[in-house]
mmCIF file of C-alpha atoms in Angstrom:
data_model
loop_
_atom_site.group_PDB
_atom_site.id
_atom_site.type_symbol
_atom_site.label_atom_id
_atom_site.label_comp_id
_atom_site.label_asym_id
_atom_site.label_seq_id
_atom_site.Cartn_x
_atom_site.Cartn_y
_atom_site.Cartn_z
ATOM 1 C CA ASN A 1321 -16.801 0.093 12.948
ATOM 2 C CA ILE A 1322 -17.338 -3.431 11.796
ATOM 3 C CA LEU A 1323 -21.292 -2.905 12.619
ATOM 4 C CA ARG A 1324 -21.288 0.559 11.193
ATOM 5 C CA LEU A 1325 -19.772 -0.912 7.769
ATOM 6 C CA ARG A 1326 -21.336 -3.926 7.728
ATOM 7 C CA LYS A 1327 -24.350 -1.542 7.727
ATOM 8 C CA ILE A 1328 -22.994 0.434 4.727
ATOM 9 C CA ILE A 1329 -22.902 -3.059 2.334
ATOM 10 C CA LYS A 1330 -26.739 -3.587 3.242
ATOM 11 C CA LYS A 1331 -27.665 -0.306 2.458
ATOM 12 C CA LEU A 1332 -25.240 -1.078 -1.109
ATOM 13 C CA ILE A 1333 -26.254 -4.603 -1.979
ATOM 14 C CA LYS A 1334 -30.593 -3.891 -1.017
ATOM 15 C CA ASN A 1335 -33.265 -5.088 -3.639
ATOM 16 C CA LYS A 1336 -29.487 -5.577 -6.383
ATOM 17 C CA LYS A 1337 -28.509 -8.460 -8.692
ATOM 18 C CA GLU A 1338 -25.859 -8.478 -9.279
ATOM 19 C CA LYS A 1339 -22.259 -8.506 -6.566
ATOM 20 C CA CYS A 1340 -21.120 -5.652 -4.778
ATOM 21 C CA VAL A 1341 -16.936 -6.151 -5.416
ATOM 22 C CA ILE A 1342 -15.141 -4.339 -2.463
ATOM 23 C CA ASN A 1343 -11.517 -4.008 -2.781
ATOM 24 C CA VAL A 1344 -10.037 -3.960 0.586
ATOM 25 C CA HIS A 1345 -6.261 -2.342 1.287
ATOM 26 C CA LEU A 1346 -4.982 -2.073 4.742
ATOM 27 C CA SER A 1347 -4.525 -5.094 7.695
ATOM 28 C CA TRP A 1348 -7.072 -4.060 9.561
ATOM 29 C CA PRO A 1349 -9.908 -3.509 6.801
ATOM 30 C CA PHE A 1350 -8.685 -6.921 5.243
ATOM 31 C CA TYR A 1351 -10.122 -8.731 9.031
ATOM 32 C CA TYR A 1352 -13.324 -6.403 9.620
ATOM 33 C CA SER A 1353 -14.630 -6.366 6.285
ATOM 34 C CA VAL A 1354 -14.716 -10.136 5.963
ATOM 35 C CA ILE A 1355 -15.889 -9.945 9.250
ATOM 36 C CA ALA A 1356 -18.656 -7.138 8.201
ATOM 37 C CA CYS A 1357 -20.008 -9.320 5.253
ATOM 38 C CA LEU A 1358 -20.957 -12.775 6.692
ATOM 39 C CA GLY A 1359 -23.913 -14.406 5.570
ATOM 40 C CA LEU A 1360 -23.664 -11.592 3.040
ATOM 41 C CA ASN A 1361 -23.979 -13.965 -0.748
ATOM 42 C CA GLN A 1362 -24.215 -10.244 -2.362
ATOM 43 C CA VAL A 1363 -20.981 -9.731 -1.411
ATOM 44 C CA SER A 1364 -17.389 -10.687 -3.245
ATOM 45 C CA LEU A 1365 -13.446 -9.318 -1.661
ATOM 46 C CA ILE A 1366 -10.762 -8.449 -3.260
ATOM 47 C CA TYR A 1367 -7.315 -7.695 -1.111
ATOM 48 C CA THR A 1368 -4.355 -5.769 -2.431
ATOM 49 C CA GLU A 1369 -1.942 -7.409 -0.303
ATOM 50 C CA HIS A 1370 1.078 -4.371 -0.275
ATOM 51 C CA SER A 1371 3.473 -6.062 2.534
ATOM 52 C CA ILE A 1372 4.514 -8.584 4.170
ATOM 53 C CA LYS A 1373 3.141 -8.881 7.753
ATOM 54 C CA PHE A 1374 2.727 -11.521 11.036
ATOM 55 C CA ARG A 1375 4.998 -14.370 8.690
ATOM 56 C CA LYS A 1376 6.660 -16.046 11.751
ATOM 57 C CA ILE A 1377 3.787 -16.403 14.202
ATOM 58 C CA PRO A 1378 1.937 -19.976 13.724
ATOM 59 C CA PHE A 1379 -0.876 -19.217 15.321
ATOM 60 C CA LEU A 1380 -1.590 -16.411 12.843
ATOM 61 C CA LYS A 1381 -1.091 -18.733 9.786
ATOM 62 C CA PHE A 1382 -4.347 -20.635 10.772
ATOM 63 C CA ILE A 1383 -6.810 -17.500 11.544
ATOM 64 C CA GLU A 1384 -5.259 -16.003 8.505
ATOM 65 C CA HIS A 1385 -5.876 -19.047 6.373
ATOM 66 C CA TYR A 1386 -9.807 -18.013 7.190
ATOM 67 C CA PHE A 1387 -9.404 -14.564 6.043
ATOM 68 C CA TYR A 1388 -7.844 -15.618 3.674
ATOM 69 C CA ASN A 1389 -10.216 -17.973 1.957
ATOM 70 C CA ARG A 1390 -12.782 -15.624 2.053
ATOM 71 C CA TYR A 1391 -11.695 -13.009 -0.917
ATOM 72 C CA SER A 1392 -12.277 -14.324 -3.952
ATOM 73 C CA LYS A 1393 -9.295 -12.900 -4.941
ATOM 74 C CA ILE A 1394 -5.887 -11.286 -3.599
ATOM 75 C CA ILE A 1395 -4.010 -8.970 -5.438
ATOM 76 C CA CYS A 1396 -0.646 -9.193 -4.342
ATOM 77 C CA ILE A 1397 1.921 -5.213 -5.952
ATOM 78 C CA SER A 1398 5.142 -7.989 -6.210
ATOM 79 C CA ASP A 1399 6.295 -11.321 -6.914
ATOM 80 C CA GLY A 1400 8.055 -11.070 -3.501
ATOM 81 C CA VAL A 1401 4.903 -10.353 -1.665
ATOM 82 C CA ASN A 1402 3.261 -13.417 -4.025
ATOM 83 C CA LYS A 1403 5.915 -15.546 -3.032
ATOM 84 C CA SER A 1404 6.082 -14.811 0.205
ATOM 85 C CA LEU A 1405 2.208 -15.134 0.344
ATOM 86 C CA THR A 1406 1.882 -18.334 -1.326
ATOM 87 C CA ASN A 1407 4.049 -20.060 1.553
ATOM 88 C CA TRP A 1408 2.547 -18.496 4.121
ATOM 89 C CA VAL A 1409 -1.165 -19.933 2.560
ATOM 90 C CA SER A 1410 -2.417 -23.182 1.408
ATOM 91 C CA GLN A 1411 -2.733 -24.343 -2.165
ATOM 92 C CA ASN A 1412 -6.242 -23.681 -2.691
ATOM 93 C CA ILE A 1413 -5.401 -19.508 -1.859
ATOM 94 C CA SER A 1414 -2.535 -19.925 -3.769
ATOM 95 C CA SER A 1415 -4.403 -20.296 -6.074
ATOM 96 C CA ARG A 1416 -6.140 -16.880 -6.299
ATOM 97 C CA LEU A 1417 -2.986 -14.763 -6.344
ATOM 98 C CA ILE A 1418 -2.144 -12.597 -9.173
ATOM 99 C CA THR A 1419 0.410 -9.631 -9.057
ATOM 100 C CA ILE A 1420 -0.436 -6.268 -10.839
ATOM 101 C CA TRP A 1421 2.530 -4.321 -10.048
ATOM 102 C CA ASN A 1422 2.522 -1.618 -7.376
ATOM 103 C CA GLY A 1423 2.798 0.769 -10.583
ATOM 104 C CA SER A 1424 6.555 1.886 -10.364
ATOM 105 C CA ARG A 1425 9.351 0.695 -12.750
ATOM 106 C CA ILE A 1426 12.816 0.964 -13.148
ATOM 107 C CA PHE A 1427 13.639 3.173 -16.521
ATOM 108 C CA SER A 1428 17.832 3.949 -17.700
ATOM 109 C CA LEU A 1429 18.829 7.145 -16.465
ATOM 110 C CA LYS A 1430 18.687 9.640 -18.851
ATOM 111 C CA ASN A 1431 20.060 13.212 -20.020
ATOM 112 C CA ARG A 1432 16.435 15.285 -19.869
ATOM 113 C CA LEU A 1433 15.965 18.642 -21.306
ATOM 114 C CA PRO A 1434 14.211 20.647 -18.379
ATOM 115 C CA ILE A 1435 10.554 20.229 -19.344
ATOM 116 C CA ASN A 1436 8.853 23.744 -21.010
ATOM 117 C CA SER A 1437 11.769 25.464 -19.832
ATOM 118 C CA ARG A 1438 11.627 23.823 -16.607
ATOM 119 C CA PHE A 1439 13.002 20.603 -14.438
ATOM 120 C CA PRO A 1440 10.373 17.276 -13.736
ATOM 121 C CA ARG A 1441 9.384 17.923 -10.177
ATOM 122 C CA PHE A 1442 9.059 15.006 -8.371
ATOM 123 C CA ILE A 1443 6.155 12.968 -5.696
ATOM 124 C CA SER A 1444 5.651 10.497 -3.853
ATOM 125 C CA ILE A 1445 2.615 9.103 -2.138
ATOM 126 C CA GLY A 1446 2.211 6.759 1.649
ATOM 127 C CA SER A 1447 3.371 6.610 4.810
ATOM 128 C CA LEU A 1448 6.748 7.585 6.362
ATOM 129 C CA ARG A 1449 7.893 4.513 8.112
ATOM 130 C CA GLU A 1450 11.050 2.630 7.848
ATOM 131 C CA TYR A 1451 10.241 -0.061 5.379
ATOM 132 C CA LYS A 1452 8.723 2.667 2.627
ATOM 133 C CA ASN A 1453 12.895 3.945 2.239
ATOM 134 C CA PHE A 1454 11.988 8.049 1.585
ATOM 135 C CA LYS A 1455 15.479 8.313 3.063
ATOM 136 C CA THR A 1456 17.850 6.554 0.405
ATOM 137 C CA THR A 1457 14.698 8.558 -2.652
ATOM 138 C CA ILE A 1458 16.222 12.291 -0.324
ATOM 139 C CA LYS A 1459 19.983 11.325 0.194
ATOM 140 C CA ALA A 1460 19.230 10.350 -4.170
ATOM 141 C CA ILE A 1461 17.367 13.633 -4.701
ATOM 142 C CA SER A 1462 20.315 15.823 -3.403
ATOM 143 C CA LYS A 1463 22.696 14.253 -5.111
ATOM 144 C CA ILE A 1464 20.502 15.642 -8.484
ATOM 145 C CA LYS A 1465 18.862 18.567 -7.170
ATOM 146 C CA HIS A 1466 21.161 20.366 -9.646
ATOM 147 C CA MET A 1467 18.755 18.628 -11.996
ATOM 148 C CA ILE A 1468 15.464 18.985 -10.100
ATOM 149 C CA ASP A 1469 12.629 21.444 -9.916
ATOM 150 C CA SER A 1470 11.298 19.770 -6.462
ATOM 151 C CA TYR A 1471 10.582 16.113 -4.491
ATOM 152 C CA THR A 1472 7.249 16.247 -2.784
ATOM 153 C CA ILE A 1473 6.810 13.592 0.136
ATOM 154 C CA ILE A 1474 2.633 13.372 0.585
ATOM 155 C CA GLY A 1475 2.273 11.332 3.887
ATOM 156 C CA GLU A 1476 1.973 11.415 7.569
ATOM 157 C CA GLY A 1477 4.303 8.355 9.937
ATOM 158 C CA PRO A 1478 7.073 7.715 12.680
ATOM 159 C CA GLU A 1479 9.560 8.678 10.120
ATOM 160 C CA TYR A 1480 8.698 12.154 9.635
ATOM 161 C CA PHE A 1481 11.355 13.651 11.546
ATOM 162 C CA LYS A 1482 14.029 11.151 10.664
ATOM 163 C CA LEU A 1483 13.510 11.996 7.403
ATOM 164 C CA LEU A 1484 13.677 16.530 8.091
ATOM 165 C CA LYS A 1485 16.576 15.382 9.235
ATOM 166 C CA VAL A 1486 17.936 14.383 6.608
ATOM 167 C CA ILE A 1487 16.731 17.648 4.104
ATOM 168 C CA ASN A 1488 18.153 19.703 6.879
ATOM 169 C CA GLU A 1489 22.110 17.071 7.081
ATOM 170 C CA GLU A 1490 21.726 16.934 2.383
ATOM 171 C CA GLN A 1491 20.799 20.748 2.286
ATOM 172 C CA ILE A 1492 17.988 20.413 -0.300
ATOM 173 C CA GLU A 1493 15.110 22.503 2.426
ATOM 174 C CA ASN A 1494 14.845 24.452 -0.876
ATOM 175 C CA LYS A 1495 13.453 21.858 -2.992
ATOM 176 C CA VAL A 1496 12.430 18.693 -0.613
ATOM 177 C CA ARG A 1497 8.748 18.712 0.506
ATOM 178 C CA LEU A 1498 7.584 17.103 3.707
ATOM 179 C CA ILE A 1499 3.079 17.986 3.799
ATOM 180 C CA GLY A 1500 1.839 15.644 5.765
ATOM 181 C CA TRP A 1501 -1.512 13.509 4.918
ATOM 182 C CA SER A 1502 -3.418 15.158 1.725
#
């Protein structure tokens, strides 16, 4: 896949004077993209750091330093991720870190009237993994089930059956749906 990716990138930058900007999001593409772009000067890599991975293995610090050094900007989705990454990488790389919040904000609870004669519909998108903590959201939804229309979770992952069990235990099968990958 690395060679295939390189071929696609080379095709994109062929005969262009502008830089090609590639934004990478996941762990394996973090490594693959750097390797695929070796020697391609017209490519600028940007990485979005979503979580704190491998931060306890000293040998990986050396390897990750090499890869992080190839990115012109590293976007952290929270101050916590930024702080963790700053502690992990060298000073010259930490100057390239920027925090752009991951789109979730905490609002104060308000009594709301139905929207267009219906209650609000909630949607979450993400991998069904323990650290995403959909279990807590499902339990919270069970507490306000009379105030919402529905809650839909889009995604796949190892927590699927555990979440189904929580939905059944909370008796909110008519409110919460796990629809898988979309």
